[in-house]
Amino acid sequence: MASAGRATDWCLEIPGRPPLVIRDTAWTFDDERDVVLRRTEMLPEMPARLTQLFNRERAGIHHVNVDRRRILAYLAVPEDGRERPRRRRSLTVQDLVVACNPAWFAQLLGNPGVSLASPLDPASGEPGRGQHEIHFDADDSFTPVYAYVLTRLVPTLRKIGWLAGF
């Protein structure tokens, strides 16, 4: 049985590069939602490290409660000698922010209703190393797409040189 849902496509435009389509799908059957880099029919030639992300690095959007949703904030990092990017889940807040671009991450967290949930270091009670979550309002359609771009695409786009000057 094929899954049905409502999809919204977002276009990521980087000057001098082909546009990248990010698909946000709300599935009808099980009330799940996810974001992924979508392969389009007319795909121009692109670096292999980028094509490895198409239709693969899905980011689930999960319920926190009736009014709030979350997306896991881990990195998809391309590495030499590996076909697919490695997922880095155990991060400090600083690791996450630096990998995603501090100004862009600050912009994400500056949006109304958006917050970062981090594991706490048991010794200090401060944010520690681990898996972080980005929380947002249930009716916010922009934040999960932006968080996906920052955490799953930016590390690869930096590695292949597509973000030079940014």
PDB file of N, CA, C and O in Angstrom, residues 36-82:
ATOM      1  N   VAL A  36      13.264  16.141   3.701  1.00  0.00           N
ATOM      2  CA  VAL A  36      14.347  15.460   2.990  1.00  0.00           C
ATOM      3  C   VAL A  36      14.752  16.285   1.765  1.00  0.00           C
ATOM      4  O   VAL A  36      13.944  17.045   1.228  1.00  0.00           O
ATOM      5  N   LEU A  37      15.999  16.128   1.359  1.00  0.00           N
ATOM      6  CA  LEU A  37      16.469  16.725   0.108  1.00  0.00           C
ATOM      7  C   LEU A  37      15.905  15.872  -1.016  1.00  0.00           C
ATOM      8  O   LEU A  37      16.149  14.665  -1.077  1.00  0.00           O
ATOM      9  N   ARG A  38      15.154  16.467  -1.896  1.00  0.00           N
ATOM     10  CA  ARG A  38      14.422  15.730  -2.933  1.00  0.00           C
ATOM     11  C   ARG A  38      15.173  15.736  -4.256  1.00  0.00           C
ATOM     12  O   ARG A  38      15.652  16.768  -4.715  1.00  0.00           O
ATOM     13  N   ARG A  39      15.251  14.565  -4.867  1.00  0.00           N
ATOM     14  CA  ARG A  39      15.813  14.439  -6.204  1.00  0.00           C
ATOM     15  C   ARG A  39      14.739  14.874  -7.201  1.00  0.00           C
ATOM     16  O   ARG A  39      13.643  14.338  -7.196  1.00  0.00           O
ATOM     17  N   THR A  40      15.062  15.832  -8.045  1.00  0.00           N
ATOM     18  CA  THR A  40      14.116  16.297  -9.062  1.00  0.00           C
ATOM     19  C   THR A  40      14.363  15.547 -10.362  1.00  0.00           C
ATOM     20  O   THR A  40      15.401  14.917 -10.544  1.00  0.00           O
ATOM     21  N   GLU A  41      13.398  15.622 -11.265  1.00  0.00           N
ATOM     22  CA  GLU A  41      13.511  14.909 -12.540  1.00  0.00           C
ATOM     23  C   GLU A  41      14.673  15.414 -13.383  1.00  0.00           C
ATOM     24  O   GLU A  41      15.382  14.640 -13.987  1.00  0.00           O
ATOM     25  N   MET A  42      14.848  16.709 -13.428  1.00  0.00           N
ATOM     26  CA  MET A  42      15.907  17.315 -14.238  1.00  0.00           C
ATOM     27  C   MET A  42      17.063  17.718 -13.331  1.00  0.00           C
ATOM     28  O   MET A  42      17.285  18.881 -13.062  1.00  0.00           O
ATOM     29  N   LEU A  43      17.792  16.739 -12.846  1.00  0.00           N
ATOM     30  CA  LEU A  43      18.877  16.994 -11.908  1.00  0.00           C
ATOM     31  C   LEU A  43      20.172  17.278 -12.673  1.00  0.00           C
ATOM     32  O   LEU A  43      20.659  16.421 -13.406  1.00  0.00           O
ATOM     33  N   PRO A  44      20.722  18.481 -12.514  1.00  0.00           N
ATOM     34  CA  PRO A  44      21.994  18.767 -13.189  1.00  0.00           C
ATOM     35  C   PRO A  44      23.131  17.994 -12.527  1.00  0.00           C
ATOM     36  O   PRO A  44      22.970  17.439 -11.444  1.00  0.00           O
ATOM     37  N   GLU A  45      24.269  17.982 -13.156  1.00  0.00           N
ATOM     38  CA  GLU A  45      25.426  17.305 -12.585  1.00  0.00           C
ATOM     39  C   GLU A  45      25.825  18.002 -11.275  1.00  0.00           C
ATOM     40  O   GLU A  45      25.901  19.218 -11.202  1.00  0.00           O
ATOM     41  N   MET A  46      26.070  17.170 -10.271  1.00  0.00           N
ATOM     42  CA  MET A  46      26.424  17.687  -8.947  1.00  0.00           C
ATOM     43  C   MET A  46      27.501  16.802  -8.341  1.00  0.00           C
ATOM     44  O   MET A  46      27.646  15.648  -8.724  1.00  0.00           O
ATOM     45  N   PRO A  47      28.234  17.315  -7.353  1.00  0.00           N
ATOM     46  CA  PRO A  47      29.244  16.504  -6.675  1.00  0.00           C
ATOM     47  C   PRO A  47      28.613  15.272  -6.026  1.00  0.00           C
ATOM     48  O   PRO A  47      27.503  15.328  -5.494  1.00  0.00           O
ATOM     49  N   ALA A  48      29.343  14.159  -6.061  1.00  0.00           N
ATOM     50  CA  ALA A  48      28.842  12.891  -5.512  1.00  0.00           C
ATOM     51  C   ALA A  48      28.455  13.021  -4.045  1.00  0.00           C
ATOM     52  O   ALA A  48      27.466  12.433  -3.610  1.00  0.00           O
ATOM     53  N   ARG A  49      29.217  13.788  -3.267  1.00  0.00           N
ATOM     54  CA  ARG A  49      28.892  13.920  -1.844  1.00  0.00           C
ATOM     55  C   ARG A  49      27.521  14.542  -1.628  1.00  0.00           C
ATOM     56  O   ARG A  49      26.838  14.221  -0.662  1.00  0.00           O
ATOM     57  N   LEU A  50      27.118  15.414  -2.524  1.00  0.00           N
ATOM     58  CA  LEU A  50      25.797  16.020  -2.414  1.00  0.00           C
ATOM     59  C   LEU A  50      24.720  15.043  -2.884  1.00  0.00           C
ATOM     60  O   LEU A  50      23.681  14.916  -2.247  1.00  0.00           O
ATOM     61  N   THR A  51      24.964  14.342  -3.968  1.00  0.00           N
ATOM     62  CA  THR A  51      23.945  13.417  -4.478  1.00  0.00           C
ATOM     63  C   THR A  51      23.673  12.281  -3.501  1.00  0.00           C
ATOM     64  O   THR A  51      22.598  11.696  -3.524  1.00  0.00           O
ATOM     65  N   GLN A  52      24.614  11.984  -2.613  1.00  0.00           N
ATOM     66  CA  GLN A  52      24.397  10.937  -1.607  1.00  0.00           C
ATOM     67  C   GLN A  52      23.319  11.328  -0.598  1.00  0.00           C
ATOM     68  O   GLN A  52      22.801  10.481   0.115  1.00  0.00           O
ATOM     69  N   LEU A  53      22.981  12.604  -0.523  1.00  0.00           N
ATOM     70  CA  LEU A  53      21.962  13.059   0.417  1.00  0.00           C
ATOM     71  C   LEU A  53      20.545  12.986  -0.159  1.00  0.00           C
ATOM     72  O   LEU A  53      19.574  12.984   0.589  1.00  0.00           O
ATOM     73  N   PHE A  54      20.422  12.944  -1.484  1.00  0.00           N
ATOM     74  CA  PHE A  54      19.099  12.960  -2.102  1.00  0.00           C
ATOM     75  C   PHE A  54      18.261  11.774  -1.646  1.00  0.00           C
ATOM     76  O   PHE A  54      18.675  10.626  -1.750  1.00  0.00           O
ATOM     77  N   ASN A  55      17.069  12.084  -1.145  1.00  0.00           N
ATOM     78  CA  ASN A  55      16.079  11.095  -0.707  1.00  0.00           C
ATOM     79  C   ASN A  55      16.610  10.158   0.378  1.00  0.00           C
ATOM     80  O   ASN A  55      16.043   9.093   0.584  1.00  0.00           O
ATOM     81  N   ARG A  56      17.692  10.518   1.073  1.00  0.00           N
ATOM     82  CA  ARG A  56      18.282   9.618   2.062  1.00  0.00           C
ATOM     83  C   ARG A  56      18.308  10.175   3.472  1.00  0.00           C
ATOM     84  O   ARG A  56      17.944   9.492   4.396  1.00  0.00           O
ATOM     85  N   GLU A  57      18.817  11.348   3.669  1.00  0.00           N
ATOM     86  CA  GLU A  57      18.981  11.898   5.026  1.00  0.00           C
ATOM     87  C   GLU A  57      17.686  12.551   5.492  1.00  0.00           C
ATOM     88  O   GLU A  57      17.590  13.765   5.639  1.00  0.00           O
ATOM     89  N   ARG A  58      16.682  11.728   5.731  1.00  0.00           N
ATOM     90  CA  ARG A  58      15.391  12.239   6.201  1.00  0.00           C
ATOM     91  C   ARG A  58      15.503  12.708   7.646  1.00  0.00           C
ATOM     92  O   ARG A  58      16.181  12.095   8.443  1.00  0.00           O
ATOM     93  N   ALA A  59      14.787  13.764   7.933  1.00  0.00           N
ATOM     94  CA  ALA A  59      14.716  14.268   9.305  1.00  0.00           C
ATOM     95  C   ALA A  59      13.261  14.188   9.749  1.00  0.00           C
ATOM     96  O   ALA A  59      12.399  14.865   9.181  1.00  0.00           O
ATOM     97  N   GLY A  60      12.992  13.354  10.729  1.00  0.00           N
ATOM     98  CA  GLY A  60      11.637  13.228  11.239  1.00  0.00           C
ATOM     99  C   GLY A  60      11.253  14.420  12.098  1.00  0.00           C
ATOM    100  O   GLY A  60      12.077  14.984  12.810  1.00  0.00           O
ATOM    101  N   ILE A  61       9.996  14.782  12.016  1.00  0.00           N
ATOM    102  CA  ILE A  61       9.431  15.839  12.845  1.00  0.00           C
ATOM    103  C   ILE A  61       8.490  15.142  13.816  1.00  0.00           C
ATOM    104  O   ILE A  61       7.552  14.467  13.399  1.00  0.00           O
ATOM    105  N   HIS A  62       8.773  15.277  15.100  1.00  0.00           N
ATOM    106  CA  HIS A  62       8.067  14.511  16.116  1.00  0.00           C
ATOM    107  C   HIS A  62       7.244  15.412  17.031  1.00  0.00           C
ATOM    108  O   HIS A  62       7.598  16.568  17.263  1.00  0.00           O
ATOM    109  N   HIS A  63       6.173  14.863  17.595  1.00  0.00           N
ATOM    110  CA  HIS A  63       5.324  15.574  18.553  1.00  0.00           C
ATOM    111  C   HIS A  63       6.038  15.677  19.896  1.00  0.00           C
ATOM    112  O   HIS A  63       6.600  14.702  20.375  1.00  0.00           O
ATOM    113  N   VAL A  64       6.036  16.849  20.470  1.00  0.00           N
ATOM    114  CA  VAL A  64       6.453  17.045  21.861  1.00  0.00           C
ATOM    115  C   VAL A  64       5.177  17.018  22.703  1.00  0.00           C
ATOM    116  O   VAL A  64       5.087  16.340  23.706  1.00  0.00           O
ATOM    117  N   ASN A  65       4.195  17.791  22.258  1.00  0.00           N
ATOM    118  CA  ASN A  65       2.851  17.801  22.837  1.00  0.00           C
ATOM    119  C   ASN A  65       1.912  18.326  21.751  1.00  0.00           C
ATOM    120  O   ASN A  65       2.322  18.474  20.605  1.00  0.00           O
ATOM    121  N   VAL A  66       0.693  18.638  22.109  1.00  0.00           N
ATOM    122  CA  VAL A  66      -0.288  19.050  21.114  1.00  0.00           C
ATOM    123  C   VAL A  66       0.115  20.347  20.383  1.00  0.00           C
ATOM    124  O   VAL A  66      -0.233  20.541  19.223  1.00  0.00           O
ATOM    125  N   ASP A  67       0.876  21.213  21.054  1.00  0.00           N
ATOM    126  CA  ASP A  67       1.240  22.518  20.487  1.00  0.00           C
ATOM    127  C   ASP A  67       2.675  22.620  19.979  1.00  0.00           C
ATOM    128  O   ASP A  67       3.032  23.625  19.362  1.00  0.00           O
ATOM    129  N   ARG A  68       3.503  21.638  20.288  1.00  0.00           N
ATOM    130  CA  ARG A  68       4.929  21.738  19.983  1.00  0.00           C
ATOM    131  C   ARG A  68       5.418  20.522  19.206  1.00  0.00           C
ATOM    132  O   ARG A  68       4.923  19.408  19.381  1.00  0.00           O
ATOM    133  N   ARG A  69       6.437  20.760  18.355  1.00  0.00           N
ATOM    134  CA  ARG A  69       7.090  19.697  17.582  1.00  0.00           C
ATOM    135  C   ARG A  69       8.593  19.829  17.804  1.00  0.00           C
ATOM    136  O   ARG A  69       9.087  20.839  18.284  1.00  0.00           O
ATOM    137  N   ARG A  70       9.337  18.787  17.384  1.00  0.00           N
ATOM    138  CA  ARG A  70      10.794  18.811  17.507  1.00  0.00           C
ATOM    139  C   ARG A  70      11.420  18.093  16.321  1.00  0.00           C
ATOM    140  O   ARG A  70      10.818  17.220  15.709  1.00  0.00           O
ATOM    141  N   ILE A  71      12.638  18.501  16.018  1.00  0.00           N
ATOM    142  CA  ILE A  71      13.467  17.836  15.025  1.00  0.00           C
ATOM    143  C   ILE A  71      14.818  17.591  15.692  1.00  0.00           C
ATOM    144  O   ILE A  71      15.322  18.461  16.406  1.00  0.00           O
ATOM    145  N   LEU A  72      15.370  16.402  15.505  1.00  0.00           N
ATOM    146  CA  LEU A  72      16.666  16.098  16.098  1.00  0.00           C
ATOM    147  C   LEU A  72      17.743  16.903  15.386  1.00  0.00           C
ATOM    148  O   LEU A  72      17.754  17.007  14.163  1.00  0.00           O
ATOM    149  N   ALA A  73      18.654  17.461  16.162  1.00  0.00           N
ATOM    150  CA  ALA A  73      19.702  18.321  15.613  1.00  0.00           C
ATOM    151  C   ALA A  73      21.034  17.586  15.635  1.00  0.00           C
ATOM    152  O   ALA A  73      21.873  17.819  16.492  1.00  0.00           O
ATOM    153  N   TYR A  74      21.202  16.660  14.709  1.00  0.00           N
ATOM    154  CA  TYR A  74      22.501  16.019  14.533  1.00  0.00           C
ATOM    155  C   TYR A  74      23.039  16.420  13.177  1.00  0.00           C
ATOM    156  O   TYR A  74      22.305  16.936  12.328  1.00  0.00           O
ATOM    157  N   LEU A  75      24.313  16.199  12.945  1.00  0.00           N
ATOM    158  CA  LEU A  75      24.952  16.619  11.708  1.00  0.00           C
ATOM    159  C   LEU A  75      25.137  15.432  10.767  1.00  0.00           C
ATOM    160  O   LEU A  75      25.425  14.329  11.213  1.00  0.00           O
ATOM    161  N   ALA A  76      24.991  15.688   9.487  1.00  0.00           N
ATOM    162  CA  ALA A  76      25.362  14.727   8.444  1.00  0.00           C
ATOM    163  C   ALA A  76      26.649  15.281   7.840  1.00  0.00           C
ATOM    164  O   ALA A  76      26.629  16.297   7.149  1.00  0.00           O
ATOM    165  N   VAL A  77      27.780  14.635   8.141  1.00  0.00           N
ATOM    166  CA  VAL A  77      29.096  15.163   7.780  1.00  0.00           C
ATOM    167  C   VAL A  77      29.772  14.253   6.756  1.00  0.00           C
ATOM    168  O   VAL A  77      29.992  13.075   7.030  1.00  0.00           O
ATOM    169  N   PRO A  78      30.112  14.792   5.577  1.00  0.00           N
ATOM    170  CA  PRO A  78      30.819  13.973   4.591  1.00  0.00           C
ATOM    171  C   PRO A  78      32.260  13.727   5.035  1.00  0.00           C
ATOM    172  O   PRO A  78      32.892  14.608   5.605  1.00  0.00           O
ATOM    173  N   GLU A  79      32.737  12.518   4.795  1.00  0.00           N
ATOM    174  CA  GLU A  79      34.110  12.183   5.161  1.00  0.00           C
ATOM    175  C   GLU A  79      34.792  11.518   3.980  1.00  0.00           C
ATOM    176  O   GLU A  79      34.155  10.795   3.206  1.00  0.00           O
ATOM    177  N   ASP A  80      36.090  11.739   3.868  1.00  0.00           N
ATOM    178  CA  ASP A  80      36.864  11.098   2.807  1.00  0.00           C
ATOM    179  C   ASP A  80      36.815   9.591   2.976  1.00  0.00           C
ATOM    180  O   ASP A  80      36.880   9.073   4.094  1.00  0.00           O
ATOM    181  N   GLY A  81      36.668   8.887   1.861  1.00  0.00           N
ATOM    182  CA  GLY A  81      36.673   7.429   1.882  1.00  0.00           C
ATOM    183  C   GLY A  81      35.344   6.795   2.243  1.00  0.00           C
ATOM    184  O   GLY A  81      35.234   5.581   2.271  1.00  0.00           O
ATOM    185  N   ARG A  82      34.335   7.575   2.526  1.00  0.00           N
ATOM    186  CA  ARG A  82      33.010   7.030   2.853  1.00  0.00           C
ATOM    187  C   ARG A  82      32.029   7.445   1.785  1.00  0.00           C
ATOM    188  O   ARG A  82      32.018   8.594   1.348  1.00  0.00           O
TER     189      ARG A  82
END
